[in-house]
Coordinates of C-alpha atoms and ligand atoms in Angstrom, one line a residue:
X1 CA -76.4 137.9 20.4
X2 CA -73.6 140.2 21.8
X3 CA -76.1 142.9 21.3
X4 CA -78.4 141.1 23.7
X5 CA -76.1 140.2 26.0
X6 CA -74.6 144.0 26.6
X7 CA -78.2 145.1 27.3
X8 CA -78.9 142.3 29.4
X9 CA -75.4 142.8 31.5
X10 CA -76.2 147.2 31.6
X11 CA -79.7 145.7 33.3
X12 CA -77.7 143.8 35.4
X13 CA -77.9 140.4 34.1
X14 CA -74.9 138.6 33.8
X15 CA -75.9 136.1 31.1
X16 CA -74.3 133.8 28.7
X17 CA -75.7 133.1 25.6
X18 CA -77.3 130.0 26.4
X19 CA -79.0 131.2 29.2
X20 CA -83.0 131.4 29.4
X21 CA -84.2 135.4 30.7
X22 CA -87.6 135.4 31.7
X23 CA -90.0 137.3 29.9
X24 CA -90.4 140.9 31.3
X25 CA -86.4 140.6 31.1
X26 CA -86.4 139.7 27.2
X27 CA -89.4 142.6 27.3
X28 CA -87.0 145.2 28.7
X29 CA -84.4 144.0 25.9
X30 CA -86.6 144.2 23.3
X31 CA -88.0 147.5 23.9
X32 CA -84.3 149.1 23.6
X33 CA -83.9 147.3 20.8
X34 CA -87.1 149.1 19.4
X35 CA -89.4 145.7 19.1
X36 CA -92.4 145.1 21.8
X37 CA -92.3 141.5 23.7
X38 CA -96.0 139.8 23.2
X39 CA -96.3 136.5 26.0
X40 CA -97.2 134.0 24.3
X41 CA -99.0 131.7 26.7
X42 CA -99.3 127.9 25.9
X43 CA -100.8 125.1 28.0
X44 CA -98.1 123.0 27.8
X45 CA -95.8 125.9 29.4
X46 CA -98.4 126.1 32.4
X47 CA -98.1 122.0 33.0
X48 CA -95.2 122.4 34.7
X49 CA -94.7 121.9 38.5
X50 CA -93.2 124.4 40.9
X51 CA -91.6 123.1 43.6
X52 CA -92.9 119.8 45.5
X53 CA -96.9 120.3 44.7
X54 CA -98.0 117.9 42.1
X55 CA -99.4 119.6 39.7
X56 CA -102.5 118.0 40.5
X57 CA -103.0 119.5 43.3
X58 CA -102.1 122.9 41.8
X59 CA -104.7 122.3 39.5
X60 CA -107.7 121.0 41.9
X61 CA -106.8 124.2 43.4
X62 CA -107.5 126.7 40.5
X63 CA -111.2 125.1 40.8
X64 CA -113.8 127.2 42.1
X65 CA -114.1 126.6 45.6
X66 CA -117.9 126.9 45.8
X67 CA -118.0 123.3 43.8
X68 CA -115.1 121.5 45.4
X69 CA -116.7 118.2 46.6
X70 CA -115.4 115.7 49.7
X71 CA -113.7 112.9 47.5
X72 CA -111.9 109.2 48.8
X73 CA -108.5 109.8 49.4
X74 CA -105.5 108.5 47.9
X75 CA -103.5 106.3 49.9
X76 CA -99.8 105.0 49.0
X77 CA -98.2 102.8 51.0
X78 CA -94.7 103.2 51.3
X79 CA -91.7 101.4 53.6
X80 CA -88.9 99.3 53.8
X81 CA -88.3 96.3 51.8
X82 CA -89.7 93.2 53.8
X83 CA -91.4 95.4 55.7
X84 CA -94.7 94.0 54.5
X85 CA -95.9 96.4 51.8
X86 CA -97.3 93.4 49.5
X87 CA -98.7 91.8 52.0
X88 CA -100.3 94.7 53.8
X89 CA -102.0 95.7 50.2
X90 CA -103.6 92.3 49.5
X91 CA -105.0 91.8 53.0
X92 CA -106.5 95.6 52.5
X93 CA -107.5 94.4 49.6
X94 CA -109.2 90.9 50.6
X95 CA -111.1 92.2 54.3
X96 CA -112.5 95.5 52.7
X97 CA -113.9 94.7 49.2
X98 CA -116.8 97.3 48.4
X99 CA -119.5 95.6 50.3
X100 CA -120.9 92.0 49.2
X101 CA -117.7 91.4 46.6
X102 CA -115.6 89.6 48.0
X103 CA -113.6 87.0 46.0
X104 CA -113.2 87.4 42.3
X105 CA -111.1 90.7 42.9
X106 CA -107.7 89.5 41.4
X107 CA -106.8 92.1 39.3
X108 CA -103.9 94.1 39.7
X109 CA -104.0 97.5 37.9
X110 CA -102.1 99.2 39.6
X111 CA -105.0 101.1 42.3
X112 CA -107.9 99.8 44.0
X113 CA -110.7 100.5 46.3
X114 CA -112.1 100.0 49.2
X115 CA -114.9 100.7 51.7
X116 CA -115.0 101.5 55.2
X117 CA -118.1 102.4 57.5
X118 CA -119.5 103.0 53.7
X119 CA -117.0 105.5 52.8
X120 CA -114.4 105.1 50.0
X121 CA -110.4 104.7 50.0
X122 CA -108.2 104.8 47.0
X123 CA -104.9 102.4 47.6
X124 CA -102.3 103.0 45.2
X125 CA -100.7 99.8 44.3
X126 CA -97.6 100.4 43.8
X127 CA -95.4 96.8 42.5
X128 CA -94.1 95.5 45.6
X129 CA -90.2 95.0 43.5
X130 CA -89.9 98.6 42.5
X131 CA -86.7 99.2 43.3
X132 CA -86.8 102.8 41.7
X133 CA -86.6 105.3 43.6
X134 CA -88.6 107.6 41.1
X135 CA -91.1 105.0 41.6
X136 CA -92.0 105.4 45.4
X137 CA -91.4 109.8 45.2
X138 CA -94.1 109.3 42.2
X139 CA -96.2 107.1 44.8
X140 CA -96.2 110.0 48.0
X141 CA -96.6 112.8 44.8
X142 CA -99.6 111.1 44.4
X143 CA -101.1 110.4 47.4
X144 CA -103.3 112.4 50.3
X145 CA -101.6 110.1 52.7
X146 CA -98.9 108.0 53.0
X147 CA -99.0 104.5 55.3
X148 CA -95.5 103.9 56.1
X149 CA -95.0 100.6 56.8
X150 CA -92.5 99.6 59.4
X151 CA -91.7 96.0 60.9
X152 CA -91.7 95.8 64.3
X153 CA -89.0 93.0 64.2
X154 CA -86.5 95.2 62.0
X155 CA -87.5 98.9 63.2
X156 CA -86.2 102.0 61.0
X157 CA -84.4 101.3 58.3
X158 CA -82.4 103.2 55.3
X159 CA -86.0 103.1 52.7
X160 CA -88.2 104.2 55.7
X161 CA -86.1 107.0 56.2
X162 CA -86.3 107.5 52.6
X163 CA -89.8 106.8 52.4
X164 CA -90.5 109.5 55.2
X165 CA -88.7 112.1 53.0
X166 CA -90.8 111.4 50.0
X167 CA -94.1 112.1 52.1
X168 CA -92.0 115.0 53.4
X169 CA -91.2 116.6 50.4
X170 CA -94.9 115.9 49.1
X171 CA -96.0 117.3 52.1
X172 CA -98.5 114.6 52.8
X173 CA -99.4 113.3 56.0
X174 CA -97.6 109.7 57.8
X175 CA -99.4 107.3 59.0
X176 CA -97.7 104.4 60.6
X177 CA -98.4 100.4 60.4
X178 CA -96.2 98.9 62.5
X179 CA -96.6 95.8 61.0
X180 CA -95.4 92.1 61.7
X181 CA -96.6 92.4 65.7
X182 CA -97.4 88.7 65.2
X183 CA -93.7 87.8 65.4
X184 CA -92.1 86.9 68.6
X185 CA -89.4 89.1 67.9
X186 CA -91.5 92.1 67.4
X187 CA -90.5 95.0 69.7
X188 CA -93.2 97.7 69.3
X189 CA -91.4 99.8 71.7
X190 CA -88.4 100.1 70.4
X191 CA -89.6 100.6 67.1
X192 CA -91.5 103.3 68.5
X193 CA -88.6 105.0 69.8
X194 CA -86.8 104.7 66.7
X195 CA -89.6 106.8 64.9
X196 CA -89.7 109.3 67.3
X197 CA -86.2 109.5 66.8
X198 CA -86.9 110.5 63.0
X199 CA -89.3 113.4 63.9
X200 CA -92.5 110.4 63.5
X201 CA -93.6 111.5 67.4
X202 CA -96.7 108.4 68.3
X203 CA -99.6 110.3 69.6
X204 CA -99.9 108.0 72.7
X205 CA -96.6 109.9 73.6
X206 CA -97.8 113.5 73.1
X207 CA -96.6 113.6 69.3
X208 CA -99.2 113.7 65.9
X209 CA -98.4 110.6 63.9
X210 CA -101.4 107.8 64.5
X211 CA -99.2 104.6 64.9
X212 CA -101.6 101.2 64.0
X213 CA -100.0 97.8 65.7
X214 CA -100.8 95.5 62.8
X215 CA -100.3 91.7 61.0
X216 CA -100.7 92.1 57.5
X217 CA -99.8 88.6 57.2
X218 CA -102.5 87.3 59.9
X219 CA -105.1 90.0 58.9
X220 CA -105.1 92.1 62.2
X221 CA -105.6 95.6 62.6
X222 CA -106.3 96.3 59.3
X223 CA -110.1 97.9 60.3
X224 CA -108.3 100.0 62.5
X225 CA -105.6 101.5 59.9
X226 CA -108.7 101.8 58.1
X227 CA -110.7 103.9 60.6
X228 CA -106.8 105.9 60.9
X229 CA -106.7 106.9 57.4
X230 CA -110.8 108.2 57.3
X231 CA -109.6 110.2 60.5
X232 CA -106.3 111.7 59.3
X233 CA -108.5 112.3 56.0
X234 CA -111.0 114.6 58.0
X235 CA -108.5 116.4 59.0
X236 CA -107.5 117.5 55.7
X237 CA -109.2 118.7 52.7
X238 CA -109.2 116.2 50.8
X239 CA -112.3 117.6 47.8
X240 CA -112.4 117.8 43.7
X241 CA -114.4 119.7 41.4
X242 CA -116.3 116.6 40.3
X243 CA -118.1 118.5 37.1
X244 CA -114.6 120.4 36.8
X245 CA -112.1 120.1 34.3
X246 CA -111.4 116.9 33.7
X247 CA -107.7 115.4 35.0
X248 CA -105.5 112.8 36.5
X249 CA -102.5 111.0 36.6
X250 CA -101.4 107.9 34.7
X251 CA -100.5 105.1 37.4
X252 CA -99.6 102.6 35.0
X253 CA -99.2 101.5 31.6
X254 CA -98.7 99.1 29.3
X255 CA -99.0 97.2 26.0
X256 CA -101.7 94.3 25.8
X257 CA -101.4 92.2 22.3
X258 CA -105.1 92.0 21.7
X259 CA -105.9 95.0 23.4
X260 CA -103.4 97.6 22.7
X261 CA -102.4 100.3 24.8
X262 CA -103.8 99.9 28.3
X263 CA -103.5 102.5 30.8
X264 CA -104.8 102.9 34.3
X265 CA -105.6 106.3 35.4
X266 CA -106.6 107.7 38.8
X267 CA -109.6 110.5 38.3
X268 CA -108.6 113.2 40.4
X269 CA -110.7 115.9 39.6
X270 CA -114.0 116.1 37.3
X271 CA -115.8 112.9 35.6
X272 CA -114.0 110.8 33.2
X273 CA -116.6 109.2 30.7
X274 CA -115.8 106.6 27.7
X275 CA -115.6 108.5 24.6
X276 CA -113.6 111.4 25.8
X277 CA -110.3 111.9 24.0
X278 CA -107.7 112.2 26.1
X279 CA -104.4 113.4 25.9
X280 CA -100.9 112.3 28.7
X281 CA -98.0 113.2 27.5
X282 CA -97.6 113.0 23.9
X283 CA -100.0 110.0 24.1
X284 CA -103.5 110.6 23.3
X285 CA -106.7 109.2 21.9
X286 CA -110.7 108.6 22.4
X287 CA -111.3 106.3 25.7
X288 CA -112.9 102.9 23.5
X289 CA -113.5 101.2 26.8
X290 CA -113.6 101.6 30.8
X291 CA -112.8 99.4 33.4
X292 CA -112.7 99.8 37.0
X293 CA -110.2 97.5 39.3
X294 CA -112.8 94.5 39.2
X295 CA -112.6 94.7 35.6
X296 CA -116.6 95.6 35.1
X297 CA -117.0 98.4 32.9
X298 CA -117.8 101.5 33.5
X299 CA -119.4 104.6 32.3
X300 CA -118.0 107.3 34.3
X301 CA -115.5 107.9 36.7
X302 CA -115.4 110.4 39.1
X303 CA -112.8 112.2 41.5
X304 CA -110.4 109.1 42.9
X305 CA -111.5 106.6 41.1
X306 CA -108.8 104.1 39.7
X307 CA -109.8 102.5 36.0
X308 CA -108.4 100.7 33.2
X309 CA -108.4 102.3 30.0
X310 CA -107.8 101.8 26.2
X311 CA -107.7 103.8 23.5
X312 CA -104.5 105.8 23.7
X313 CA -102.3 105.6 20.5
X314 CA -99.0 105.0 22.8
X315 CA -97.5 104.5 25.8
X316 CA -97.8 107.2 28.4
X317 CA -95.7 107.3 31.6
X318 CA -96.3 106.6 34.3
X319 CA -97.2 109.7 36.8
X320 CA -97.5 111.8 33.7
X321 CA -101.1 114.2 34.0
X322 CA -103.4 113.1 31.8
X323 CA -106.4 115.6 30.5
X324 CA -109.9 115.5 28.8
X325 CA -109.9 117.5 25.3
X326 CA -112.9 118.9 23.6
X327 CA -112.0 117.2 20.6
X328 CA -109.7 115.2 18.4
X329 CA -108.2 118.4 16.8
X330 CA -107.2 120.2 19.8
X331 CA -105.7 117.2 21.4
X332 CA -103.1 116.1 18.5
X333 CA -102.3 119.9 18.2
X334 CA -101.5 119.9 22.0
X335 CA -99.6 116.6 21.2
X336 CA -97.4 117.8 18.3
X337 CA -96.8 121.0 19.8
X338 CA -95.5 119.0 23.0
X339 CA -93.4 116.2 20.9
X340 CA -91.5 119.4 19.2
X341 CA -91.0 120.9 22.9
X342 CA -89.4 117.7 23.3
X343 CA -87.1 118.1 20.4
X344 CA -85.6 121.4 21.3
X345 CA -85.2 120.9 24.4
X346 CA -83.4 117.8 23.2
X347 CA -80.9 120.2 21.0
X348 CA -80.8 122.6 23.7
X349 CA -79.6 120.3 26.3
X350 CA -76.9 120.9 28.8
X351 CA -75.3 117.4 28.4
X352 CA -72.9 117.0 31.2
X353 CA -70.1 115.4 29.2
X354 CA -66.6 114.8 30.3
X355 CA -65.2 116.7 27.1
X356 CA -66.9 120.1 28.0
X357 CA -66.5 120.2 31.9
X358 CA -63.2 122.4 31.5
X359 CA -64.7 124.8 29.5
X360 CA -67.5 125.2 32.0
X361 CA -65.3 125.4 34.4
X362 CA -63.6 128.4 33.1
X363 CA -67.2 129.8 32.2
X364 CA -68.2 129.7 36.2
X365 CA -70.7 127.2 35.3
X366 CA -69.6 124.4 37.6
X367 CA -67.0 123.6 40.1
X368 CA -67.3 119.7 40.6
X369 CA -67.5 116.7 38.2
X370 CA -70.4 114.9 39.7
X371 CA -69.9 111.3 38.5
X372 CA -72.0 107.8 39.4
X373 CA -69.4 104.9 39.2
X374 CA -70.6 101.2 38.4
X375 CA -68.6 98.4 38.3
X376 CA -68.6 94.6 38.1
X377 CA -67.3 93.5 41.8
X378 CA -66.1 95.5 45.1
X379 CA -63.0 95.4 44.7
X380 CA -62.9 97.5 41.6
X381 CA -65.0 99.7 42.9
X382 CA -62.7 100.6 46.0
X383 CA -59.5 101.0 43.4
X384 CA -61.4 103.4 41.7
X385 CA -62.7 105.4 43.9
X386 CA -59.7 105.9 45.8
X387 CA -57.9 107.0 42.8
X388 CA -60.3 109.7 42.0
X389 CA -60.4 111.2 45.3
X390 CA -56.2 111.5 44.7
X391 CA -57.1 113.5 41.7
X392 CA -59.5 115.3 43.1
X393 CA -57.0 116.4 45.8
X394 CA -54.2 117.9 43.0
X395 CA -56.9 119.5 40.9
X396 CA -59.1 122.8 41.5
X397 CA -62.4 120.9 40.5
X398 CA -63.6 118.4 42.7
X399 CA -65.0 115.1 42.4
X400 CA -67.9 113.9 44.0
X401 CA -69.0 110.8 43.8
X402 CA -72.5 110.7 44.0
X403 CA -73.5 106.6 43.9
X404 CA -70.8 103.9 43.7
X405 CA -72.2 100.3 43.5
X406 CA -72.0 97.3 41.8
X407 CA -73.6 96.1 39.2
X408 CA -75.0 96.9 35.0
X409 CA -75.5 100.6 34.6
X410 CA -79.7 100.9 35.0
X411 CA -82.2 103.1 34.1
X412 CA -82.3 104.4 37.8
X413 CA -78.6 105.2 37.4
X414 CA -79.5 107.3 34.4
X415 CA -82.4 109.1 36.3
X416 CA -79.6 110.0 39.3
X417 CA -77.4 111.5 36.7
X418 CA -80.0 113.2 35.3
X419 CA -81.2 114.7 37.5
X420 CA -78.1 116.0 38.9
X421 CA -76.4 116.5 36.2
X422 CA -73.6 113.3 36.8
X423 CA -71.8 111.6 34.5
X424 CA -71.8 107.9 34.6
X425 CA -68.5 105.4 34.4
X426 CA -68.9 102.1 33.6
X427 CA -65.6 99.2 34.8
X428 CA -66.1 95.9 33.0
X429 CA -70.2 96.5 33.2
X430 CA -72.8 97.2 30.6
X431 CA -75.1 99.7 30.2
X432 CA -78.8 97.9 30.3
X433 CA -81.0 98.8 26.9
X434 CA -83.2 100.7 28.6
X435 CA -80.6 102.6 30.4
X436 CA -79.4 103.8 27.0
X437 CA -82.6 104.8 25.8
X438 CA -83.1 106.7 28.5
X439 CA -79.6 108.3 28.8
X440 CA -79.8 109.2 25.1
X441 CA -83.5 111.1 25.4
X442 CA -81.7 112.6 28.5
X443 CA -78.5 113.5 27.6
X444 CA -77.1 111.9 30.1
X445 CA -73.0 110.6 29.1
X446 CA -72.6 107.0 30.2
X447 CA -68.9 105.7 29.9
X448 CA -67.2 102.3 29.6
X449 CA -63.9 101.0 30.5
X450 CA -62.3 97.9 31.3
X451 CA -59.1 98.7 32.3
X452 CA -58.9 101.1 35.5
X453 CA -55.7 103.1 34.1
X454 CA -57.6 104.1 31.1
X455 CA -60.3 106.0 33.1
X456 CA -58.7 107.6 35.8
X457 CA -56.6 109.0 32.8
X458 CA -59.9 110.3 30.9
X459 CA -60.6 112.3 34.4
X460 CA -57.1 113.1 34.5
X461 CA -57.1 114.8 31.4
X462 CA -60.8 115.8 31.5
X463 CA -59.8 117.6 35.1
X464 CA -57.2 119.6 32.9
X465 CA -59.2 120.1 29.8
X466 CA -57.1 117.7 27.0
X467 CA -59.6 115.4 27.0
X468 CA -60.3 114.9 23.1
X469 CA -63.9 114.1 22.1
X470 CA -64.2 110.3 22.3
X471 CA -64.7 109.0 18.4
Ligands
GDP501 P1 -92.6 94.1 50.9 O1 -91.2 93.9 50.3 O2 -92.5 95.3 51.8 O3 -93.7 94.2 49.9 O4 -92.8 92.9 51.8 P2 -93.8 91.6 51.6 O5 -95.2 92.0 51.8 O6 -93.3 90.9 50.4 O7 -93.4 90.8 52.9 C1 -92.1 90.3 53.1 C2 -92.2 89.0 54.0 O8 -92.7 89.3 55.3 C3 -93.1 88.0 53.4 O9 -92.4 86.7 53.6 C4 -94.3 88.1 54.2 O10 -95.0 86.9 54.3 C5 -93.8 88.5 55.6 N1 -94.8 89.3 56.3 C6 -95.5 90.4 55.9 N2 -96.3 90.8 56.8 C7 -96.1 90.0 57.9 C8 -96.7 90.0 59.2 O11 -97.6 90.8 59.6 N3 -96.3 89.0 60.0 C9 -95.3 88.1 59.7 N4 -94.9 87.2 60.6 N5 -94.8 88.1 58.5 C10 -95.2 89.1 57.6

């Protein structure tokens, strides 16, 4: 290793022995240590995403233009809890059944479709009590277009703003409902303002977001957010590959006792069919049985089409890409050489941990302990926090709290610190199951106290590195 790391630093590269090189790097390396670099290309290192395209996207695009198709487009609708996202879903839902069904449409799988002036739209049905943020991201990562739902009564609020950077970040298009107009205390106007304040300009005042007045809960102006969506649509390019490669995403998942593993997948590019063997994740298997949202079954499925499957051996999750394999073979190889991915990265994990943030420190790894901070009432919470930020003040690292709140350490807490590399204290709370499933598979460091002096001591001493592993 020292060898590596004194040709790597004559290149140049300043790198620790942890540290991933890319390849023509390790190339360069290898050739003055007399060996020649072969790239070893695997599909599961090419199903990654760069940046804020969903991979799906990336892929449609790697079709051959010449057969890209016009398909429905994916709609999520996103907003504001309240606002009227439940609501506005089952009255889509109830006026615009395919033509000739209504009724008997109950079932909730997670996407559905409808048809306007004879042309299809995908909603993705998100459940109306997700709280998780990862959740509605997932939603706008998997949608052409985004319906932000605002009420007219309660105007912008924290999750619209949120919502409107998760259709930012996934670079897909806002369209406004402004929903509840119904209500006496609706102030359209206002509202309006409001969004033009956060960059969502109405086009009645010059700007390009398409703003529809509606009552989900009285059933008006839904045609009219319909004919919105088909417009914003033909403006974009919204096509698939429908005899491409086969590929989606799962929306949802779950386990039925006489059925097994059910999973609803959205078709986004080439023609689903039962019998193919698919593989999401490190869950695979041969499709036994198709459903579409009505629960008929189906044959094939082509690009944007929602349907319930079974089949798969496990559980996949939810927004994973799911793919069609030529055969059994080929997709349990792909499986197994995925599942021992998992397990190095696993061992190779930077676990943020309380015991090692001196020492990385001193390495010029990281200059703040990023910490999310959970307790059982208020008024341990302000205690706490103030006494950190004195800490913070004597020492060289600093503190930063990234989410203080009451209440069990969740699974969502574990996906903040995950993904930014927090760890997370726990005064007189619990750690959900869940949560410390997750936390293990994700290295995350979840810590419990119940008395106050005993934690800020652990930063104390952490801070100054004499913190001694915890038994
Ligand atoms: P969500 O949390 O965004 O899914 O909001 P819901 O769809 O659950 O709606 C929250 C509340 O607002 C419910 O009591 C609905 O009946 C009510 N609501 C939704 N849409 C309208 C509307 O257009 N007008 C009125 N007056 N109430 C509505």
């Amino acid at each position: 290793p020292i060898q590596v790391i004194r040709i790597l630093m004559d290149n140049g590269v300043m790198a620790n022995i942890n540290q991933m090189v890319d390849f023509d790097t390790a190339a360069i390396v290898a050739s003055e240590l007399g060996f020649e670099a072969k790239l070893e290309v695997h599909e599961v290192e090419e199903e990654k995403e760069t940046g804020e395209v969903p991979l799906w996207r990336q892929l449609i695009a790697k079709e051959d233009p010449r057969f890209l198709q016009p398909r429905p487009p994916v709609v999520t609708i996103l907003g504001h809890v309240d606002h009227g996202k439940t609501t506005l879903l089952d009255a889509i839902r109830h006026t615009n059944v395919a033509a000739g069904e209504a009724g008997g449409i109950t079932q909730h799988i997670g996407a559905y479709q409808v048809e306007h002036k004879g042309r299809l739209i995908t909603f993705l049905d998100t459940p109306g009590h997700a709280a998780f943020t990862a959740m509605r991201s997932r939603g706008a990562q998997g949608a052409d277009i985004v319906v932000l739902v605002v009420a007219a009564n309660d105007g912008v609020m924290p999750q619209t703003r949120e919502a409107i950077a998760h259709a930012r970040a996934a670079r897909v298009p806002i369209i406004v409902a402004l929903n509840k107009i119904d209500r006496p205390d609706a102030n359209p106007d206002f509202t309006k303002r409001q969004l033009a304040e956060v960059g969502l300009v109405p086009d009645e005042w010059g700007g390009n977001t398409i703003v529809v007045p509606v009552s989900a809960k009285l059933k008006q102006g839904i045609e009219d957010l319909l004919e919105a969506i088909l417009l914003v649509s033909d403006s974009l390019d919204i096509k698939a590959n429908p005899n491409g490669q086969v590929f989606g995403t799962v929306i949802e998942a779950k386990i039925d006792r006489a059925r097994g593993v059910v999973a609803t997948l959205l078709v986004y590019n080439g023609t689903l069919e039962a019998g193919d063997i698919v593989v999401a994740g490190t869950a695979y298997g041969r499709i036994r049985a198709m459903f579409d949202f009505r629960g008929r079954k189906l044959r094939k499925a082509g690009p944007s089409t929602p349907v319930q499957v079974m089949g798969l051996n496990e559980v996949p999750d939810a927004g994973e890409l799911f793919r069609v394999y030529a055969n059994e073979r080929e997709a349990r190889q792909v499986v197994e050489e995925r599942l021992l991915q998992r397990q190095q990265r696993r061992q190779a994990l930077p676990k943020a941990s309380l015991e090692d943030l001196f020492s990385k420190v001193q390495a010029g790894e990281t200059q703040e302990l990023r910490l999310i901070i959970k307790a059982d009432v208020q008024g341990s919470l302000e205690p706490i926090i103030s006494s950190l930020n004195d800490l913070s003040k004597e020492s060289e690292i600093r503190i930063n709290i990234l989410h203080a709140e009451t209440g069990n350490v969740s699974e969502s807490d574990v996906m903040l610190a995950s993904a930014s590399h927090a760890i997370i204290l726990g005064f007189n709370v619990q750690a959900d199951h869940a949560a410390r499933r997750l936390a293990e598979s994700e290295g995350v460091s979840i810590r419990l106290y119940d008395v106050i002096y005993r934690l800020t001591e652990d930063i104390e001493k952490a801070l100054k590195g004499m913190l001694e592993p915890m038994e």
